Amino acid sequence: MNIVLSGFGAVGQAAARVLMNKEKEWKRTYGVHIKITAVLDRSGVAVHSDGLDPEQLLQTKAETGRVDDGSLPPRNVDQLWADSQADIFIDAAETNTLTGGSGLALMQSALRHGVDVVCVSKGALAFAWDDLHELAEASGRKIKYSGTAAAALPTVDTALYSLAGAEIHTIEGLLNGTGNMIATRVAAEHITLQEAWETAKKEGKAEADPSEDIGGKDTALKMYFLTKACLTPEINWESVTIRGLDELSDAEWKQAEHGKTKWKLVGKAHKMAQGTVISVEPRLLTAEHPFFHVDGAEKAVLFSTDTMGSVLVSGGASSPTGAAAAAWKDVIHLASERA
């Protein structure tokens, strides 16, 4: 499988490291040979149809800030797919939900050229989910997006594969590991939300925009993708309501009793006779709720079904490596489906 990787920041570089360490194992276990044949980011593009050396890519980026040595001529997108002999495109570039970001045009072009797509960035899917899936169907190609819907926590796969045949009525998600870590620190260290967020930001764990982690936007996007994929395909973004941890008053934070109740930022999608609604809001949970026991950067999802009861999946702490691993999982699945 020839891979074109867009974005060589934290997740893109983690993807190179994971491939470097796991490629031989994957070839032995799954019978698939995976190689990166093109990498592009704001600095430029590196392309070689025989495969690029992940270690050399990482070294070049560290030493020069570029993915290439600057000697390659610019390529148009059509030329990129041909020169790389691409099978799968991974979008790990910066997320822009207002325009779809650079990934939108690249995803559209990839699908038109017979290239499957794996999303880590949420921007293009958030901006044009329906259009992209219609294009994929018309092109006979597929889009996978484990990395956008809680990454290392297998949310989409659990719903589509492990719960196949069951009707899902409700999805609850504790899906932002950074937000959960911040809420955990507020309770454990008796500090303010602002202090906990600033600490996480200094550690490089929190987004620069607080609306993503503690404001609920990231959780809402993940719930939206999950709902589109597993519950109600026709739902639109306007059906999502968001109240973040940053909207809790000091008095509300003090309602949490040590060891008895905890504030958690929970997303919920519920299918009703009049339609499906998605909400994201802080909830004061007791020990009876399974999310009560999920602390730090860990995440969780709870499915309520008609025939399989309630199914809980937890873990998958947020990290660039976890996001990269989720992308490679999607690549392995696509390779298996192509075989």
Coordinates of N, CA and C in Angstrom, one line a residue, residues 165-332:
G165 N -25.8 -5.6 13.4 CA -27.1 -6.4 13.6 C -27.9 -5.8 14.7
A166 N -27.3 -5.1 15.6 CA -28.0 -4.5 16.7 C -28.5 -3.1 16.3
E167 N -29.6 -2.6 16.9 CA -30.0 -1.2 16.7 C -29.5 -0.4 17.9
I168 N -28.7 0.6 17.6 CA -28.2 1.5 18.6 C -29.2 2.6 18.9
H169 N -29.6 2.8 20.1 CA -30.6 3.8 20.5 C -29.9 5.1 21.0
T170 N -28.8 4.9 21.8 CA -28.1 6.0 22.4 C -26.6 5.8 22.4
I171 N -25.9 6.9 22.2 CA -24.5 6.9 22.3 C -24.1 8.0 23.3
E172 N -23.3 7.6 24.3 CA -22.7 8.6 25.3 C -21.2 8.5 25.1
G173 N -20.6 9.7 25.1 CA -19.2 9.7 24.9 C -18.4 10.6 25.8
L174 N -17.4 10.1 26.4 CA -16.4 11.0 27.1 C -15.2 11.0 26.2
L175 N -15.2 11.9 25.3 CA -14.4 11.7 24.1 C -13.2 12.6 23.9
N176 N -13.1 13.6 24.8 CA -11.9 14.5 24.8 C -11.0 14.2 26.0
G177 N -9.9 13.5 25.7 CA -9.0 13.1 26.7 C -8.4 14.3 27.5
T178 N -8.0 15.3 26.7 CA -7.4 16.5 27.3 C -8.4 17.2 28.3
G179 N -9.7 17.3 27.8 CA -10.7 17.9 28.7 C -10.9 17.1 30.0
N180 N -10.9 15.8 29.8 CA -11.1 14.9 30.9 C -9.9 15.0 31.9
M181 N -8.7 15.1 31.4 CA -7.5 15.3 32.2 C -7.6 16.6 33.0
I182 N -8.1 17.7 32.3 CA -8.2 19.0 33.0 C -9.2 18.9 34.1
A183 N -10.4 18.3 33.8 CA -11.4 18.2 34.8 C -10.9 17.3 36.0
T184 N -10.1 16.3 35.7 CA -9.6 15.4 36.8 C -8.6 16.2 37.7
R185 N -7.8 17.1 37.1 CA -6.9 17.9 37.8 C -7.6 18.9 38.7
V186 N -8.7 19.5 38.2 CA -9.4 20.5 39.0 C -9.9 19.9 40.3
A187 N -10.4 18.6 40.2 CA -10.9 17.9 41.3 C -9.8 17.5 42.3
A188 N -8.8 16.9 41.7 CA -7.7 16.3 42.5 C -6.8 17.3 43.1
E189 N -6.5 18.4 42.4 CA -5.5 19.4 42.9 C -6.2 20.6 43.5
H190 N -7.5 20.7 43.5 CA -8.3 21.8 44.0 C -7.8 23.2 43.4
I191 N -7.7 23.2 42.1 CA -7.3 24.4 41.4 C -8.5 24.8 40.5
T192 N -8.4 26.0 39.8 CA -9.5 26.4 39.0 C -9.3 25.8 37.6
L193 N -10.4 25.8 36.8 CA -10.4 25.3 35.5 C -9.3 26.0 34.6
Q194 N -9.3 27.3 34.8 CA -8.3 28.1 34.1 C -6.9 27.7 34.4
E195 N -6.6 27.5 35.6 CA -5.2 27.1 36.0 C -4.9 25.7 35.4
A196 N -5.9 24.8 35.5 CA -5.6 23.4 34.9 C -5.4 23.5 33.4
W197 N -6.2 24.3 32.7 CA -6.1 24.5 31.3 C -4.7 25.1 30.9
E198 N -4.3 26.1 31.7 CA -3.0 26.7 31.4 C -1.9 25.8 31.6
T199 N -1.9 24.9 32.6 CA -0.9 23.9 32.8 C -0.9 22.9 31.7
A200 N -2.0 22.5 31.3 CA -2.1 21.5 30.1 C -1.5 22.2 28.9
K201 N -1.8 23.4 28.7 CA -1.3 24.1 27.5 C 0.2 24.2 27.5
K202 N 0.8 24.6 28.7 CA 2.2 24.7 28.8 C 2.9 23.3 28.6
E203 N 2.2 22.2 28.9 CA 2.7 20.9 28.7 C 2.6 20.4 27.3
G204 N 1.9 21.3 26.4 CA 1.7 20.9 25.0 C 0.6 19.9 24.8
K205 N -0.3 19.8 25.8 CA -1.4 18.8 25.7 C -2.7 19.4 25.4
A206 N -2.9 20.7 25.6 CA -4.2 21.4 25.3 C -4.1 22.2 24.0
E207 N -5.2 22.3 23.3 CA -5.3 23.1 22.1 C -5.2 24.6 22.5
A208 N -4.6 25.4 21.6 CA -4.5 26.8 21.9 C -5.8 27.5 22.1
D209 N -6.8 27.0 21.4 CA -8.2 27.5 21.5 C -8.9 26.7 22.6
P210 N -9.3 27.3 23.7 CA -9.9 26.5 24.8 C -11.3 26.0 24.4
S211 N -11.9 26.5 23.4 CA -13.2 26.0 23.0 C -13.2 24.6 22.5
E212 N -12.0 24.1 22.1 CA -11.9 22.8 21.6 C -12.0 21.8 22.7
D213 N -11.1 21.9 23.8 CA -11.1 20.9 24.8 C -12.1 21.1 25.9
I214 N -12.1 22.3 26.5 CA -12.9 22.5 27.7 C -14.2 23.2 27.3
G215 N -14.3 23.7 26.0 CA -15.5 24.4 25.6 C -16.5 23.4 24.9
G216 N -16.0 22.2 24.6 CA -16.9 21.1 24.1 C -16.9 20.9 22.6
K217 N -16.2 21.8 21.9 CA -16.3 21.7 20.4 C -15.8 20.4 19.9
D218 N -14.6 19.9 20.4 CA -14.0 18.7 20.0 C -14.9 17.5 20.3
T219 N -15.5 17.5 21.5 CA -16.4 16.4 21.8 C -17.6 16.4 20.9
A220 N -18.1 17.6 20.6 CA -19.3 17.7 19.7 C -19.0 17.2 18.3
L221 N -17.8 17.5 17.8 CA -17.5 17.0 16.4 C -17.4 15.5 16.4
K222 N -16.8 14.9 17.5 CA -16.7 13.5 17.5 C -18.0 12.8 17.7
M223 N -18.9 13.4 18.5 CA -20.3 12.9 18.6 C -21.0 13.0 17.3
Y224 N -20.8 14.1 16.6 CA -21.5 14.3 15.3 C -21.0 13.2 14.3
F225 N -19.7 13.0 14.2 CA -19.2 11.9 13.3 C -19.8 10.6 13.7
L226 N -19.8 10.3 14.9 CA -20.3 9.0 15.4 C -21.7 8.8 15.1
T227 N -22.5 9.9 15.3 CA -23.9 9.8 15.0 C -24.2 9.7 13.5
K228 N -23.5 10.4 12.7 CA -23.6 10.3 11.2 C -23.3 8.8 10.8
A229 N -22.3 8.3 11.4 CA -21.8 6.9 10.9 C -22.7 5.8 11.4
C230 N -23.2 5.9 12.6 CA -23.7 4.8 13.3 C -25.2 4.9 13.7
L231 N -25.8 6.1 13.7 CA -27.1 6.3 14.3 C -28.1 6.9 13.3
T232 N -27.7 8.1 12.9 CA -28.7 8.9 12.0 C -27.9 9.6 10.9
P233 N -27.7 9.0 9.8 CA -26.8 9.6 8.7 C -27.3 11.0 8.3
E234 N -28.6 11.3 8.4 CA -29.1 12.5 7.8 C -29.0 13.7 8.8
I235 N -28.5 13.4 10.0 CA -28.5 14.5 11.0 C -27.5 15.6 10.6
N236 N -27.8 16.9 11.0 CA -26.9 18.0 10.6 C -26.4 18.6 11.8
W237 N -25.4 19.5 11.6 CA -24.6 20.1 12.7 C -25.5 21.0 13.5
E238 N -26.6 21.5 12.9 CA -27.5 22.4 13.7 C -28.2 21.7 14.8
S239 N -28.2 20.4 14.7 CA -28.9 19.6 15.8 C -28.0 19.4 17.0
V240 N -26.8 19.9 17.0 CA -25.9 19.8 18.2 C -26.0 21.0 19.1
T241 N -26.2 20.7 20.4 CA -26.1 21.8 21.4 C -24.9 21.5 22.3
I242 N -24.2 22.6 22.6 CA -22.9 22.5 23.4 C -22.9 23.5 24.6
R243 N -22.6 22.9 25.7 CA -22.3 23.7 26.9 C -21.0 23.1 27.5
G244 N -19.9 23.9 27.6 CA -18.6 23.4 28.0 C -18.4 23.4 29.4
L245 N -17.2 22.8 29.8 CA -16.8 22.9 31.2 C -16.6 24.4 31.6
D246 N -16.2 25.2 30.7 CA -15.9 26.6 31.0 C -17.2 27.4 31.3
E247 N -18.3 26.8 31.1 CA -19.6 27.5 31.5 C -20.1 27.1 32.9
L248 N -19.4 26.2 33.6 CA -19.7 25.9 34.9 C -19.4 27.0 35.9
S249 N -20.2 27.4 36.8 CA -19.9 28.4 37.7 C -19.1 27.9 38.9
D250 N -18.5 28.7 39.6 CA -17.7 28.3 40.8 C -18.6 27.5 41.7
A251 N -19.8 27.9 41.9 CA -20.7 27.2 42.8 C -21.0 25.8 42.3
E252 N -21.1 25.7 41.0 CA -21.4 24.3 40.4 C -20.2 23.4 40.6
W253 N -19.0 23.9 40.4 CA -17.8 23.1 40.6 C -17.7 22.6 42.0
K254 N -18.1 23.4 43.0 CA -18.1 23.0 44.4 C -19.1 22.0 44.7
Q255 N -20.1 21.7 43.8 CA -21.1 20.7 44.1 C -20.5 19.3 44.1
A256 N -19.3 19.1 43.4 CA -18.7 17.8 43.4 C -18.2 17.4 44.7
E257 N -18.5 16.2 45.2 CA -18.1 15.7 46.5 C -17.0 14.7 46.3
H258 N -15.9 14.9 46.9 CA -14.7 14.1 46.8 C -15.0 12.6 47.0
G259 N -14.8 11.8 45.9 CA -15.0 10.4 46.0 C -16.5 10.0 45.7
K260 N -17.3 10.9 45.6 CA -18.8 10.6 45.4 C -19.3 11.1 44.1
T261 N -18.9 12.3 43.7 CA -19.4 12.8 42.4 C -18.3 13.5 41.7
K262 N -18.3 13.5 40.4 CA -17.3 14.1 39.5 C -18.0 14.8 38.4
W263 N -17.4 16.0 38.0 CA -17.9 16.6 36.8 C -17.2 16.0 35.6
K264 N -17.9 15.6 34.5 CA -17.4 15.1 33.3 C -18.1 15.7 32.1
L265 N -17.3 16.0 31.1 CA -17.9 16.6 29.9 C -18.4 15.5 29.0
V266 N -19.7 15.3 28.9 CA -20.3 14.1 28.2 C -21.1 14.5 27.0
G267 N -20.8 13.8 25.9 CA -21.6 14.0 24.7 C -22.7 12.9 24.7
K268 N -23.8 13.2 24.2 CA -24.9 12.2 24.1 C -25.7 12.4 22.8
A269 N -25.9 11.3 22.1 CA -26.8 11.2 20.9 C -27.9 10.3 21.2
H270 N -29.1 10.8 21.1 CA -30.3 9.9 21.5 C -31.3 9.9 20.3
K271 N -31.6 8.7 19.9 CA -32.6 8.6 18.8 C -34.0 8.5 19.4
M272 N -34.9 9.5 19.0 CA -36.2 9.5 19.5 C -37.2 9.5 18.3
A273 N -38.5 9.3 18.5 CA -39.5 9.3 17.5 C -39.5 10.5 16.6
Q274 N -39.2 11.7 17.2 CA -39.2 13.0 16.5 C -37.9 13.3 15.9
G275 N -36.9 12.4 16.1 CA -35.6 12.7 15.5 C -34.4 12.5 16.5
T276 N -33.2 12.6 16.0 CA -32.0 12.4 16.9 C -31.5 13.7 17.3
V277 N -31.1 13.8 18.6 CA -30.5 15.0 19.1 C -29.1 14.7 19.7
I278 N -28.2 15.6 19.5 CA -26.9 15.5 20.1 C -26.7 16.7 21.1
S279 N -26.2 16.3 22.3 CA -25.9 17.3 23.3 C -24.5 17.1 23.8
V280 N -23.8 18.1 24.2 CA -22.6 18.1 24.9 C -22.7 19.0 26.1
E281 N -22.5 18.4 27.3 CA -22.6 19.3 28.5 C -21.9 18.6 29.7
P282 N -21.5 19.4 30.7 CA -20.9 18.9 31.9 C -22.0 18.1 32.7
R283 N -21.7 17.0 33.2 CA -22.6 16.2 34.0 C -22.0 15.8 35.3
L284 N -22.7 16.0 36.4 CA -22.2 15.6 37.7 C -22.5 14.1 37.9
L285 N -21.5 13.3 37.8 CA -21.8 11.8 37.7 C -21.5 11.2 39.1
T286 N -22.2 10.2 39.4 CA -22.0 9.4 40.6 C -21.2 8.1 40.2
A287 N -20.8 7.4 41.2 CA -20.0 6.2 41.0 C -20.8 5.1 40.2
E288 N -22.1 5.2 40.1 CA -22.9 4.2 39.4 C -22.7 4.4 37.9
H289 N -22.3 5.6 37.5 CA -22.1 5.8 36.0 C -20.7 5.3 35.6
P290 N -20.6 4.5 34.5 CA -19.2 4.0 34.2 C -18.2 5.0 33.9
F291 N -18.6 6.2 33.4 CA -17.7 7.3 33.1 C -17.0 7.8 34.4
F292 N -17.6 7.6 35.5 CA -17.1 8.2 36.8 C -15.7 7.7 37.0
H293 N -15.4 6.5 36.6 CA -14.1 5.8 36.9 C -13.1 6.1 35.8
V294 N -13.4 6.9 34.8 CA -12.5 7.1 33.7 C -11.9 8.5 33.9
D295 N -10.6 8.5 34.3 CA -9.9 9.7 34.7 C -8.7 10.0 33.9
G296 N -8.1 11.2 34.1 CA -6.9 11.5 33.3 C -7.3 11.7 31.9
A297 N -6.4 11.3 31.0 CA -6.5 11.5 29.6 C -7.3 10.4 28.9
E298 N -7.8 9.4 29.7 CA -8.5 8.3 29.2 C -9.9 8.8 28.6
K299 N -10.5 8.0 27.7 CA -11.8 8.3 27.1 C -12.7 7.1 27.2
A300 N -13.9 7.3 26.9 CA -14.9 6.2 26.9 C -16.1 6.5 26.1
V301 N -16.7 5.4 25.6 CA -18.0 5.5 24.8 C -18.9 4.4 25.3
L302 N -20.2 4.7 25.4 CA -21.2 3.8 25.9 C -22.3 3.7 24.9
F303 N -22.5 2.5 24.4 CA -23.6 2.3 23.4 C -24.8 1.6 24.1
S304 N -26.0 2.0 23.9 CA -27.2 1.3 24.4 C -27.9 0.8 23.2
T305 N -28.1 -0.5 23.1 CA -28.7 -1.2 22.0 C -29.9 -2.0 22.3
D306 N -30.6 -2.5 21.3 CA -31.8 -3.3 21.5 C -31.5 -4.7 21.9
T307 N -30.5 -5.3 21.3 CA -30.3 -6.8 21.5 C -29.0 -7.1 22.2
M308 N -28.0 -6.1 22.3 CA -26.8 -6.4 22.9 C -26.6 -5.7 24.2
G309 N -27.7 -5.0 24.7 CA -27.6 -4.3 25.9 C -26.7 -3.1 25.9
S310 N -26.1 -2.7 27.0 CA -25.2 -1.6 27.0 C -23.8 -2.1 26.9
V311 N -23.0 -1.4 26.0 CA -21.7 -1.8 25.7 C -20.7 -0.7 26.0
L312 N -19.8 -0.9 26.9 CA -18.8 0.2 27.2 C -17.4 -0.1 26.7
V313 N -16.8 0.9 26.1 CA -15.4 0.8 25.7 C -14.7 1.9 26.3
S314 N -13.5 1.7 27.0 CA -12.8 2.8 27.6 C -11.3 2.6 27.4
G315 N -10.6 3.7 27.6 CA -9.1 3.7 27.4 C -8.8 4.7 26.3
G316 N -7.7 4.3 25.5 CA -7.4 5.1 24.4 C -7.0 6.5 24.7
A317 N -6.1 6.7 25.7 CA -5.7 8.0 26.1 C -5.2 8.9 24.9
S318 N -5.6 10.2 25.0 CA -5.2 11.1 23.9 C -3.7 11.2 23.8
S319 N -3.2 11.1 22.6 CA -1.7 11.3 22.3 C -1.6 11.3 20.8
P320 N -0.5 11.9 20.3 CA -0.2 11.8 18.8 C 0.0 10.4 18.4
T321 N 0.6 9.6 19.2 CA 0.9 8.2 18.8 C -0.4 7.4 18.7
G322 N -1.4 7.7 19.6 CA -2.7 7.0 19.5 C -3.4 7.4 18.3
A323 N -3.4 8.7 17.9 CA -4.0 9.2 16.7 C -3.4 8.6 15.5
A324 N -2.1 8.5 15.5 CA -1.4 7.9 14.3 C -1.7 6.4 14.2
A325 N -1.7 5.7 15.4 CA -2.1 4.3 15.4 C -3.5 4.0 14.8
A326 N -4.4 4.9 15.1 CA -5.8 4.8 14.6 C -5.8 4.9 13.1
A327 N -5.0 5.9 12.6 CA -4.9 6.0 11.1 C -4.3 4.8 10.5
W328 N -3.3 4.2 11.0 CA -2.7 3.0 10.5 C -3.7 1.8 10.6
K329 N -4.4 1.8 11.6 CA -5.5 0.7 11.7 C -6.4 0.8 10.5
D330 N -6.9 2.0 10.2 CA -7.7 2.2 9.1 C -7.1 1.8 7.8
V331 N -5.8 2.1 7.6 CA -5.0 1.7 6.5 C -5.0 0.2 6.3
I332 N -4.7 -0.5 7.4 CA -4.7 -2.0 7.4 C -6.1 -2.5 7.1

